[in-house]
GROMACS .gro file of C-alpha atoms in nm:
model
   95
    1MET     CA    1   2.998  -1.067   8.197
    2SER     CA    2   2.541  -1.076   8.087
    3VAL     CA    3   2.407  -1.076   7.812
    4ASP     CA    4   2.088  -0.770   7.789
    5ALA     CA    5   1.802  -0.810   7.552
    6ASP     CA    6   1.904  -0.636   7.289
    7THR     CA    7   2.237  -0.815   7.263
    8VAL     CA    8   1.958  -1.113   7.209
    9ARG     CA    9   1.821  -0.988   6.923
   10ARG     CA   10   2.142  -0.900   6.768
   11ILE     CA   11   2.259  -1.261   6.789
   12GLY     CA   12   1.958  -1.474   6.657
   13ARG     CA   13   1.982  -1.161   6.334
   14LEU     CA   14   2.342  -1.230   6.324
   15ALA     CA   15   2.303  -1.603   6.333
   16ARG     CA   16   1.956  -1.568   6.160
   17ILE     CA   17   1.741  -1.660   6.384
   18LYS     CA   18   1.336  -1.549   6.434
   19ILE     CA   19   1.361  -1.506   6.813
   20GLU     CA   20   0.972  -1.424   6.893
   21ASP     CA   21   0.985  -1.097   7.187
   22ASN     CA   22   0.852  -1.386   7.484
   23ASP     CA   23   1.174  -1.586   7.402
   24VAL     CA   24   1.404  -1.271   7.496
   25GLU     CA   25   1.376  -1.291   7.828
   26LYS     CA   26   1.430  -1.722   7.781
   27LEU     CA   27   1.709  -1.724   7.614
   28GLN     CA   28   1.914  -1.413   7.814
   29GLU     CA   29   1.866  -1.642   8.140
   30GLU     CA   30   2.010  -1.961   7.910
   31LEU     CA   31   2.309  -1.756   7.810
   32ASN     CA   32   2.422  -1.622   8.118
   33VAL     CA   33   2.403  -1.916   8.249
   34ILE     CA   34   2.636  -2.090   8.075
   35LEU     CA   35   2.861  -1.778   8.015
   36GLY     CA   36   2.848  -1.802   8.424
   37PHE     CA   37   2.977  -2.120   8.322
   38VAL     CA   38   3.279  -2.038   8.072
   39ASP     CA   39   3.313  -1.786   8.391
   40GLN     CA   40   3.395  -2.064   8.644
   41LEU     CA   41   3.613  -2.186   8.416
   42SER     CA   42   3.823  -1.951   8.338
   43GLU     CA   43   3.905  -1.995   8.782
   44VAL     CA   44   4.050  -2.390   8.729
   45ASP     CA   45   4.456  -2.354   8.732
   46VAL     CA   46   4.579  -2.490   8.441
   47ASP     CA   47   4.990  -2.474   8.492
   48GLY     CA   48   5.152  -2.717   8.362
   49VAL     CA   49   4.874  -2.903   8.109
   50GLU     CA   50   4.928  -2.955   7.814
   51PRO     CA   51   4.713  -2.889   7.513
   52MET     CA   52   4.541  -3.252   7.397
   53THR     CA   53   4.362  -3.310   7.116
   54SER     CA   54   4.172  -3.621   7.213
   55VAL     CA   55   4.095  -3.756   7.578
   56ALA     CA   56   4.294  -4.136   7.427
   57PRO     CA   57   4.641  -4.065   7.390
   58MET     CA   58   4.707  -4.169   6.986
   59ALA     CA   59   4.935  -4.068   6.769
   60LEU     CA   60   4.859  -4.028   6.378
   61ARG     CA   61   4.995  -4.300   6.160
   62ARG     CA   62   5.291  -4.142   5.886
   63ARG     CA   63   5.366  -4.243   5.529
   64GLU     CA   64   5.615  -4.096   5.348
   65ASP     CA   65   5.466  -3.831   5.141
   66LYS     CA   66   5.518  -3.964   4.761
   67VAL     CA   67   5.401  -3.934   4.447
   68THR     CA   68   5.227  -4.291   4.377
   69ASP     CA   69   4.939  -4.216   4.020
   70GLY     CA   70   5.060  -4.019   3.707
   71GLY     CA   71   5.336  -3.934   3.477
   72TYR     CA   72   4.982  -3.954   3.168
   73PRO     CA   73   4.840  -3.649   3.223
   74GLU     CA   74   4.610  -3.702   2.844
   75GLN     CA   75   4.480  -3.978   3.005
   76ILE     CA   76   4.351  -3.826   3.276
   77VAL     CA   77   4.170  -3.599   3.068
   78ALA     CA   78   4.040  -3.773   2.791
   79ASN     CA   79   3.653  -3.778   2.864
   80ALA     CA   80   3.738  -3.387   3.016
   81PRO     CA   81   3.492  -3.204   2.740
   82LEU     CA   82   3.697  -2.914   2.726
   83SER     CA   83   4.145  -2.911   2.798
   84GLU     CA   84   4.420  -2.724   2.716
   85ASP     CA   85   4.782  -2.813   2.785
   86ASP     CA   86   4.647  -3.138   2.948
   87PHE     CA   87   4.416  -2.882   3.198
   88PHE     CA   88   4.037  -2.860   3.284
   89MET     CA   89   3.867  -2.578   3.079
   90VAL     CA   90   3.600  -2.527   3.284
   91PRO     CA   91   3.380  -2.219   3.219
   92LYS     CA   92   3.449  -1.874   3.373
   93VAL     CA   93   3.177  -1.848   3.634
   94VAL     CA   94   3.271  -1.571   3.806
   95GLU     CA   95   3.278  -1.156   3.610
   0.00000   0.00000   0.00000
Protein backbone atom coordinates (compact mmCIF):
# COMPACT_ATOMS: atom_id res chain seq x y z
CA MET A 1 0.00 0.00 0.00
CA SER A 2 1.28 3.44 -0.84
CA VAL A 3 0.04 6.95 -0.19
CA ASP A 4 -0.34 9.49 -2.98
CA ALA A 5 -0.29 13.29 -2.72
CA ASP A 6 -4.09 13.56 -2.63
CA THR A 7 -4.24 11.14 0.30
CA VAL A 8 -1.62 13.18 2.18
CA ARG A 9 -3.71 16.31 1.70
CA ARG A 10 -6.86 14.46 2.79
CA ILE A 11 -5.15 13.14 5.93
CA GLY A 12 -4.02 16.68 6.71
CA ARG A 13 -7.53 18.03 6.24
CA LEU A 14 -9.05 15.31 8.42
CA ALA A 15 -6.45 15.97 11.12
CA ARG A 16 -6.97 19.72 10.70
CA ILE A 17 -3.29 20.19 9.97
CA LYS A 18 -2.26 22.74 7.38
CA ILE A 19 0.06 21.07 4.90
CA GLU A 20 1.97 23.33 2.54
CA ASP A 21 2.33 22.15 -1.06
CA ASN A 22 6.11 21.91 -0.72
CA ASP A 23 5.73 19.55 2.28
CA VAL A 24 3.40 17.06 0.57
CA GLU A 25 6.15 15.05 -1.14
CA LYS A 26 8.20 14.71 2.05
CA LEU A 27 5.15 13.64 4.08
CA GLN A 28 4.18 11.20 1.34
CA GLU A 29 7.60 9.53 1.58
CA GLU A 30 7.42 9.40 5.38
CA LEU A 31 3.95 7.85 5.38
CA ASN A 32 5.02 5.28 2.80
CA VAL A 33 8.00 4.31 4.99
CA ILE A 34 5.66 3.88 7.98
CA LEU A 35 3.24 1.76 5.95
CA GLY A 36 6.15 -0.32 4.66
CA PHE A 37 7.16 -1.04 8.25
CA VAL A 38 3.59 -2.06 9.08
CA ASP A 39 3.64 -4.41 6.08
CA GLN A 40 6.84 -5.98 7.45
CA LEU A 41 5.09 -6.60 10.78
CA SER A 42 2.38 -8.59 9.01
CA GLU A 43 5.06 -11.08 7.92
CA VAL A 44 5.98 -11.96 11.52
CA ASP A 45 4.76 -15.38 12.68
CA VAL A 46 2.87 -14.82 15.93
CA ASP A 47 1.29 -18.26 16.25
CA GLY A 48 1.40 -19.36 19.86
CA VAL A 49 2.26 -15.90 21.18
CA GLU A 50 -0.20 -14.76 23.82
CA PRO A 51 -1.35 -11.12 23.81
CA MET A 52 0.37 -8.89 26.36
CA THR A 53 -0.81 -5.89 28.34
CA SER A 54 2.68 -5.07 29.61
CA VAL A 55 6.28 -5.95 28.85
CA ALA A 56 6.71 -7.16 32.43
CA PRO A 57 4.34 -9.76 33.86
CA MET A 58 2.13 -8.25 36.52
CA ALA A 59 -1.16 -8.90 38.26
CA LEU A 60 -3.65 -6.20 39.09
CA ARG A 61 -4.41 -5.68 42.73
CA ARG A 62 -8.06 -6.38 43.37
CA ARG A 63 -10.31 -5.29 46.15
CA GLU A 64 -13.79 -6.27 47.21
CA ASP A 65 -16.47 -4.21 45.51
CA LYS A 66 -18.39 -2.82 48.46
CA VAL A 67 -19.88 0.49 49.50
CA THR A 68 -17.62 2.12 52.06
CA ASP A 69 -19.34 5.48 52.37
CA GLY A 70 -22.80 6.90 51.95
CA GLY A 71 -26.18 6.71 53.56
CA TYR A 72 -26.45 10.47 54.16
CA PRO A 73 -27.61 12.09 50.88
CA GLU A 74 -29.03 15.11 52.72
CA GLN A 75 -25.55 16.10 53.87
CA ILE A 76 -24.08 15.52 50.41
CA VAL A 77 -26.48 17.89 48.64
CA ALA A 78 -26.65 20.38 51.55
CA ASN A 79 -24.27 22.85 49.85
CA ALA A 80 -25.75 22.41 46.37
CA PRO A 81 -27.31 25.57 44.93
CA LEU A 82 -30.32 23.52 43.85
CA SER A 83 -31.36 19.95 44.69
CA GLU A 84 -34.48 17.84 44.58
CA ASP A 85 -35.15 14.42 46.12
CA ASP A 86 -31.47 14.22 47.18
CA PHE A 87 -30.24 14.77 43.60
CA PHE A 88 -28.21 17.69 42.27
CA MET A 89 -30.21 19.92 39.94
CA VAL A 90 -28.32 21.57 37.07
CA PRO A 91 -29.47 24.03 34.40
CA LYS A 92 -30.49 22.62 31.05
CA VAL A 93 -27.64 23.03 28.54
CA VAL A 94 -29.05 21.24 25.48
CA GLU A 95 -32.26 22.33 23.78
